[in-house]
Amino acid sequence: MKIIMLGAPGAGKGTQAKMIAEKYQIPHISTGDIFRANIKNGTELGKEAKKYMDQGLLVPDELTVKILLDRVAQPDCENGYVLDGFPRTIPQAQVLDDALTGMGDAIDYAINVDVPDENIVKRMSGRRACLSCGATYHIEHVPPKQEGICDVCGQPLVLRDDDKPETVLNRLKVYHDQTQPLIEIYSAKGVLRTVDGTVDMKDVFAAITAILD
Ligand code: ADP
Ligand code: ADP
Ligand code: ZN
């Protein structure tokens, strides 16, 4: 099963993608996590990506597409995957589509997690991230067992630089300009499914599994 998660920054794509990956035993692939791991390790790719991420802008397609295509070519992706944060532009969607078509394959579902802008800024300011293992928390909705410490790996949690309110507003604008048009594209292909992302995360997941099962 090949799944794409669509939705605004902070809509809950990552939260749901992790649960999907676990239930259906497919890898969760987050381009944002790949970039953050590279920043943490001080790679050239990380240095380049950081310039854009810190401003709430998208990393150029050229760089992003190469990383994603390398990742989905790995053996663990043979039975499918859930993509979280890719594609984010029309050219990215075209590259993915062409690569899949070339293998006689296609995306099965594009799950659009729908959350209005008003809810987003509040959600993002409460998000806490572990840059070591990629786990995500929320100070009210998903608190870690011990404040400021990752339950999974024990590393300190941070407020991502790009989750500060001024950057979140930029990211929302970028989302509406560059990513939202993908909803129309996947709708035309007949694979779009929209779920209400404002309800409790368990209920969002129930709506998603009702689609995938
Ligand atoms: P969120 O889940 O909150 O939307 P991500 O972790 O997916 O955030 O992405 C963080 C940042 O990484 C984005 O704002 C962007 O700068 C960069 N990024 C991630 N995925 C892509 C992509 N597919 N294309 C371009 N930039 C990306
Ligand atoms: P995205 O990957 O779309 O940027 P995340 O999955 O990281 O979004 O979620 C953004 C923040 O909102 C996180 O702090 C997460 O714990 C929290 N969150 C996710 N889903 C919900 C939900 N249904 N209700 C309330 N908070 C949520
Ligand atoms: Zn961790």
PDB file of N, CA and C in Angstrom, residues 92-151:
ATOM      1  N   GLN A  92       7.031  18.074  -7.608  1.00  0.00           N
ATOM      2  CA  GLN A  92       7.361  16.886  -6.792  1.00  0.00           C
ATOM      3  C   GLN A  92       6.349  15.767  -7.048  1.00  0.00           C
ATOM      4  N   ALA A  93       5.076  16.133  -7.129  1.00  0.00           N
ATOM      5  CA  ALA A  93       4.038  15.126  -7.368  1.00  0.00           C
ATOM      6  C   ALA A  93       4.238  14.477  -8.734  1.00  0.00           C
ATOM      7  N   GLN A  94       4.652  15.295  -9.721  1.00  0.00           N
ATOM      8  CA  GLN A  94       4.857  14.748 -11.064  1.00  0.00           C
ATOM      9  C   GLN A  94       6.021  13.770 -11.102  1.00  0.00           C
ATOM     10  N   VAL A  95       7.115  14.122 -10.406  1.00  0.00           N
ATOM     11  CA  VAL A  95       8.275  13.224 -10.384  1.00  0.00           C
ATOM     12  C   VAL A  95       7.899  11.886  -9.744  1.00  0.00           C
ATOM     13  N   LEU A  96       7.180  11.951  -8.638  1.00  0.00           N
ATOM     14  CA  LEU A  96       6.772  10.721  -7.945  1.00  0.00           C
ATOM     15  C   LEU A  96       5.859   9.885  -8.851  1.00  0.00           C
ATOM     16  N   ASP A  97       4.912  10.560  -9.459  1.00  0.00           N
ATOM     17  CA  ASP A  97       3.964   9.898 -10.341  1.00  0.00           C
ATOM     18  C   ASP A  97       4.685   9.206 -11.504  1.00  0.00           C
ATOM     19  N   ASP A  98       5.634   9.926 -12.113  1.00  0.00           N
ATOM     20  CA  ASP A  98       6.383   9.364 -13.249  1.00  0.00           C
ATOM     21  C   ASP A  98       7.195   8.155 -12.810  1.00  0.00           C
ATOM     22  N   ALA A  99       7.827   8.262 -11.641  1.00  0.00           N
ATOM     23  CA  ALA A  99       8.650   7.153 -11.148  1.00  0.00           C
ATOM     24  C   ALA A  99       7.768   5.924 -10.922  1.00  0.00           C
ATOM     25  N   LEU A 100       6.593   6.135 -10.336  1.00  0.00           N
ATOM     26  CA  LEU A 100       5.695   5.003 -10.065  1.00  0.00           C
ATOM     27  C   LEU A 100       5.131   4.432 -11.364  1.00  0.00           C
ATOM     28  N   THR A 101       4.707   5.308 -12.263  1.00  0.00           N
ATOM     29  CA  THR A 101       4.159   4.853 -13.543  1.00  0.00           C
ATOM     30  C   THR A 101       5.184   3.992 -14.275  1.00  0.00           C
ATOM     31  N   GLY A 102       6.457   4.417 -14.201  1.00  0.00           N
ATOM     32  CA  GLY A 102       7.545   3.674 -14.847  1.00  0.00           C
ATOM     33  C   GLY A 102       7.665   2.243 -14.324  1.00  0.00           C
ATOM     34  N   MET A 103       7.176   2.018 -13.103  1.00  0.00           N
ATOM     35  CA  MET A 103       7.230   0.671 -12.520  1.00  0.00           C
ATOM     36  C   MET A 103       5.855   0.004 -12.581  1.00  0.00           C
ATOM     37  N   GLY A 104       4.930   0.588 -13.339  1.00  0.00           N
ATOM     38  CA  GLY A 104       3.575   0.038 -13.446  1.00  0.00           C
ATOM     39  C   GLY A 104       2.809   0.149 -12.138  1.00  0.00           C
ATOM     40  N   ASP A 105       3.114   1.174 -11.361  1.00  0.00           N
ATOM     41  CA  ASP A 105       2.560   1.310 -10.019  1.00  0.00           C
ATOM     42  C   ASP A 105       1.882   2.679  -9.875  1.00  0.00           C
ATOM     43  N   ALA A 106       1.251   2.912  -8.741  1.00  0.00           N
ATOM     44  CA  ALA A 106       0.596   4.202  -8.493  1.00  0.00           C
ATOM     45  C   ALA A 106       0.329   4.358  -7.004  1.00  0.00           C
ATOM     46  N   ILE A 107       0.068   5.612  -6.590  1.00  0.00           N
ATOM     47  CA  ILE A 107      -0.338   5.879  -5.209  1.00  0.00           C
ATOM     48  C   ILE A 107      -1.750   5.309  -4.989  1.00  0.00           C
ATOM     49  N   ASP A 108      -1.951   4.633  -3.860  1.00  0.00           N
ATOM     50  CA  ASP A 108      -3.270   4.064  -3.572  1.00  0.00           C
ATOM     51  C   ASP A 108      -4.200   5.090  -2.933  1.00  0.00           C
ATOM     52  N   TYR A 109      -3.678   5.822  -1.946  1.00  0.00           N
ATOM     53  CA  TYR A 109      -4.503   6.816  -1.262  1.00  0.00           C
ATOM     54  C   TYR A 109      -3.694   8.073  -0.936  1.00  0.00           C
ATOM     55  N   ALA A 110      -4.332   9.238  -1.124  1.00  0.00           N
ATOM     56  CA  ALA A 110      -3.803  10.496  -0.606  1.00  0.00           C
ATOM     57  C   ALA A 110      -4.767  10.921   0.498  1.00  0.00           C
ATOM     58  N   ILE A 111      -4.303  10.852   1.743  1.00  0.00           N
ATOM     59  CA  ILE A 111      -5.152  11.174   2.894  1.00  0.00           C
ATOM     60  C   ILE A 111      -4.946  12.647   3.246  1.00  0.00           C
ATOM     61  N   ASN A 112      -6.006  13.416   3.117  1.00  0.00           N
ATOM     62  CA  ASN A 112      -5.934  14.849   3.416  1.00  0.00           C
ATOM     63  C   ASN A 112      -6.457  15.091   4.828  1.00  0.00           C
ATOM     64  N   VAL A 113      -5.552  15.478   5.722  1.00  0.00           N
ATOM     65  CA  VAL A 113      -5.925  15.739   7.116  1.00  0.00           C
ATOM     66  C   VAL A 113      -6.294  17.228   7.206  1.00  0.00           C
ATOM     67  N   ASP A 114      -7.586  17.477   7.367  1.00  0.00           N
ATOM     68  CA  ASP A 114      -8.111  18.824   7.225  1.00  0.00           C
ATOM     69  C   ASP A 114      -8.207  19.546   8.574  1.00  0.00           C
ATOM     70  N   VAL A 115      -7.438  20.617   8.717  1.00  0.00           N
ATOM     71  CA  VAL A 115      -7.482  21.447   9.933  1.00  0.00           C
ATOM     72  C   VAL A 115      -7.432  22.914   9.504  1.00  0.00           C
ATOM     73  N   PRO A 116      -8.408  23.741   9.941  1.00  0.00           N
ATOM     74  CA  PRO A 116      -8.389  25.148   9.544  1.00  0.00           C
ATOM     75  C   PRO A 116      -7.193  25.902  10.133  1.00  0.00           C
ATOM     76  N   ASP A 117      -6.770  26.950   9.422  1.00  0.00           N
ATOM     77  CA  ASP A 117      -5.609  27.753   9.831  1.00  0.00           C
ATOM     78  C   ASP A 117      -5.691  28.230  11.285  1.00  0.00           C
ATOM     79  N   GLU A 118      -6.915  28.588  11.737  1.00  0.00           N
ATOM     80  CA  GLU A 118      -7.062  29.141  13.096  1.00  0.00           C
ATOM     81  C   GLU A 118      -6.493  28.174  14.147  1.00  0.00           C
ATOM     82  N   ASN A 119      -6.679  26.872  13.916  1.00  0.00           N
ATOM     83  CA  ASN A 119      -6.232  25.890  14.911  1.00  0.00           C
ATOM     84  C   ASN A 119      -4.722  25.642  14.849  1.00  0.00           C
ATOM     85  N   ILE A 120      -4.114  25.967  13.705  1.00  0.00           N
ATOM     86  CA  ILE A 120      -2.747  25.522  13.452  1.00  0.00           C
ATOM     87  C   ILE A 120      -1.707  26.212  14.340  1.00  0.00           C
ATOM     88  N   VAL A 121      -1.787  27.536  14.433  1.00  0.00           N
ATOM     89  CA  VAL A 121      -0.732  28.260  15.145  1.00  0.00           C
ATOM     90  C   VAL A 121      -0.665  27.804  16.605  1.00  0.00           C
ATOM     91  N   LYS A 122      -1.857  27.600  17.187  1.00  0.00           N
ATOM     92  CA  LYS A 122      -1.928  27.145  18.576  1.00  0.00           C
ATOM     93  C   LYS A 122      -1.312  25.755  18.739  1.00  0.00           C
ATOM     94  N   ARG A 123      -1.648  24.886  17.792  1.00  0.00           N
ATOM     95  CA  ARG A 123      -1.132  23.530  17.853  1.00  0.00           C
ATOM     96  C   ARG A 123       0.398  23.499  17.749  1.00  0.00           C
ATOM     97  N   MET A 124       0.927  24.335  16.856  1.00  0.00           N
ATOM     98  CA  MET A 124       2.373  24.303  16.609  1.00  0.00           C
ATOM     99  C   MET A 124       3.167  24.849  17.779  1.00  0.00           C
ATOM    100  N   SER A 125       2.602  25.861  18.473  1.00  0.00           N
ATOM    101  CA  SER A 125       3.381  26.434  19.568  1.00  0.00           C
ATOM    102  C   SER A 125       3.470  25.432  20.716  1.00  0.00           C
ATOM    103  N   GLY A 126       2.539  24.449  20.749  1.00  0.00           N
ATOM    104  CA  GLY A 126       2.595  23.424  21.796  1.00  0.00           C
ATOM    105  C   GLY A 126       3.366  22.182  21.380  1.00  0.00           C
ATOM    106  N   ARG A 127       3.762  22.101  20.110  1.00  0.00           N
ATOM    107  CA  ARG A 127       4.479  20.903  19.654  1.00  0.00           C
ATOM    108  C   ARG A 127       5.891  20.895  20.234  1.00  0.00           C
ATOM    109  N   ARG A 128       6.322  19.720  20.687  1.00  0.00           N
ATOM    110  CA  ARG A 128       7.709  19.536  21.122  1.00  0.00           C
ATOM    111  C   ARG A 128       8.258  18.347  20.364  1.00  0.00           C
ATOM    112  N   ALA A 129       9.481  18.484  19.882  1.00  0.00           N
ATOM    113  CA  ALA A 129      10.049  17.451  19.024  1.00  0.00           C
ATOM    114  C   ALA A 129      11.320  16.888  19.606  1.00  0.00           C
ATOM    115  N   CYS A 130      11.536  15.598  19.368  1.00  0.00           N
ATOM    116  CA  CYS A 130      12.818  14.987  19.703  1.00  0.00           C
ATOM    117  C   CYS A 130      13.627  14.929  18.417  1.00  0.00           C
ATOM    118  N   LEU A 131      14.740  15.623  18.389  1.00  0.00           N
ATOM    119  CA  LEU A 131      15.541  15.653  17.159  1.00  0.00           C
ATOM    120  C   LEU A 131      16.406  14.404  17.033  1.00  0.00           C
ATOM    121  N   SER A 132      16.440  13.584  18.091  1.00  0.00           N
ATOM    122  CA  SER A 132      17.221  12.350  18.010  1.00  0.00           C
ATOM    123  C   SER A 132      16.445  11.241  17.312  1.00  0.00           C
ATOM    124  N   CYS A 133      15.172  11.035  17.723  1.00  0.00           N
ATOM    125  CA  CYS A 133      14.444   9.880  17.170  1.00  0.00           C
ATOM    126  C   CYS A 133      13.226  10.290  16.366  1.00  0.00           C
ATOM    127  N   GLY A 134      12.906  11.585  16.310  1.00  0.00           N
ATOM    128  CA  GLY A 134      11.774  12.027  15.480  1.00  0.00           C
ATOM    129  C   GLY A 134      10.421  11.959  16.178  1.00  0.00           C
ATOM    130  N   ALA A 135      10.387  11.544  17.449  1.00  0.00           N
ATOM    131  CA  ALA A 135       9.107  11.497  18.166  1.00  0.00           C
ATOM    132  C   ALA A 135       8.558  12.914  18.347  1.00  0.00           C
ATOM    133  N   THR A 136       7.229  13.018  18.364  1.00  0.00           N
ATOM    134  CA  THR A 136       6.579  14.317  18.491  1.00  0.00           C
ATOM    135  C   THR A 136       5.610  14.296  19.666  1.00  0.00           C
ATOM    136  N   TYR A 137       5.587  15.388  20.404  1.00  0.00           N
ATOM    137  CA  TYR A 137       4.700  15.507  21.567  1.00  0.00           C
ATOM    138  C   TYR A 137       3.928  16.812  21.464  1.00  0.00           C
ATOM    139  N   HIS A 138       2.963  16.978  22.369  1.00  0.00           N
ATOM    140  CA  HIS A 138       2.273  18.253  22.475  1.00  0.00           C
ATOM    141  C   HIS A 138       2.092  18.542  23.964  1.00  0.00           C
ATOM    142  N   ILE A 139       2.411  19.765  24.373  1.00  0.00           N
ATOM    143  CA  ILE A 139       2.423  20.041  25.814  1.00  0.00           C
ATOM    144  C   ILE A 139       1.069  19.781  26.472  1.00  0.00           C
ATOM    145  N   GLU A 140      -0.051  19.957  25.703  1.00  0.00           N
ATOM    146  CA  GLU A 140      -1.365  19.649  26.288  1.00  0.00           C
ATOM    147  C   GLU A 140      -1.909  18.300  25.845  1.00  0.00           C
ATOM    148  N   HIS A 141      -1.846  18.042  24.535  1.00  0.00           N
ATOM    149  CA  HIS A 141      -2.530  16.854  23.985  1.00  0.00           C
ATOM    150  C   HIS A 141      -1.726  15.568  24.114  1.00  0.00           C
ATOM    151  N   VAL A 142      -0.407  15.652  24.012  1.00  0.00           N
ATOM    152  CA  VAL A 142       0.449  14.451  24.065  1.00  0.00           C
ATOM    153  C   VAL A 142       1.679  14.726  24.922  1.00  0.00           C
ATOM    154  N   PRO A 143       1.498  14.981  26.230  1.00  0.00           N
ATOM    155  CA  PRO A 143       2.670  15.326  27.034  1.00  0.00           C
ATOM    156  C   PRO A 143       3.594  14.117  27.230  1.00  0.00           C
ATOM    157  N   PRO A 144       4.906  14.332  27.255  1.00  0.00           N
ATOM    158  CA  PRO A 144       5.815  13.233  27.581  1.00  0.00           C
ATOM    159  C   PRO A 144       5.663  12.873  29.058  1.00  0.00           C
ATOM    160  N   LYS A 145       6.127  11.674  29.436  1.00  0.00           N
ATOM    161  CA  LYS A 145       5.987  11.251  30.838  1.00  0.00           C
ATOM    162  C   LYS A 145       6.730  12.196  31.762  1.00  0.00           C
ATOM    163  N   GLN A 146       7.940  12.572  31.333  1.00  0.00           N
ATOM    164  CA  GLN A 146       8.722  13.523  32.122  1.00  0.00           C
ATOM    165  C   GLN A 146       8.888  14.782  31.284  1.00  0.00           C
ATOM    166  N   GLU A 147       8.538  15.944  31.861  1.00  0.00           N
ATOM    167  CA  GLU A 147       8.529  17.177  31.090  1.00  0.00           C
ATOM    168  C   GLU A 147       9.874  17.417  30.380  1.00  0.00           C
ATOM    169  N   GLY A 148       9.811  17.694  29.086  1.00  0.00           N
ATOM    170  CA  GLY A 148      11.002  18.080  28.340  1.00  0.00           C
ATOM    171  C   GLY A 148      11.914  16.944  27.934  1.00  0.00           C
ATOM    172  N   ILE A 149      11.504  15.680  28.210  1.00  0.00           N
ATOM    173  CA  ILE A 149      12.368  14.529  27.910  1.00  0.00           C
ATOM    174  C   ILE A 149      11.603  13.540  27.029  1.00  0.00           C
ATOM    175  N   CYS A 150      12.272  13.020  25.993  1.00  0.00           N
ATOM    176  CA  CYS A 150      11.636  12.066  25.076  1.00  0.00           C
ATOM    177  C   CYS A 150      11.392  10.722  25.765  1.00  0.00           C
ATOM    178  N   ASP A 151      10.135  10.241  25.701  1.00  0.00           N
ATOM    179  CA  ASP A 151       9.787   8.936  26.288  1.00  0.00           C
ATOM    180  C   ASP A 151      10.573   7.810  25.622  1.00  0.00           C
TER     181      ASP A 151
END
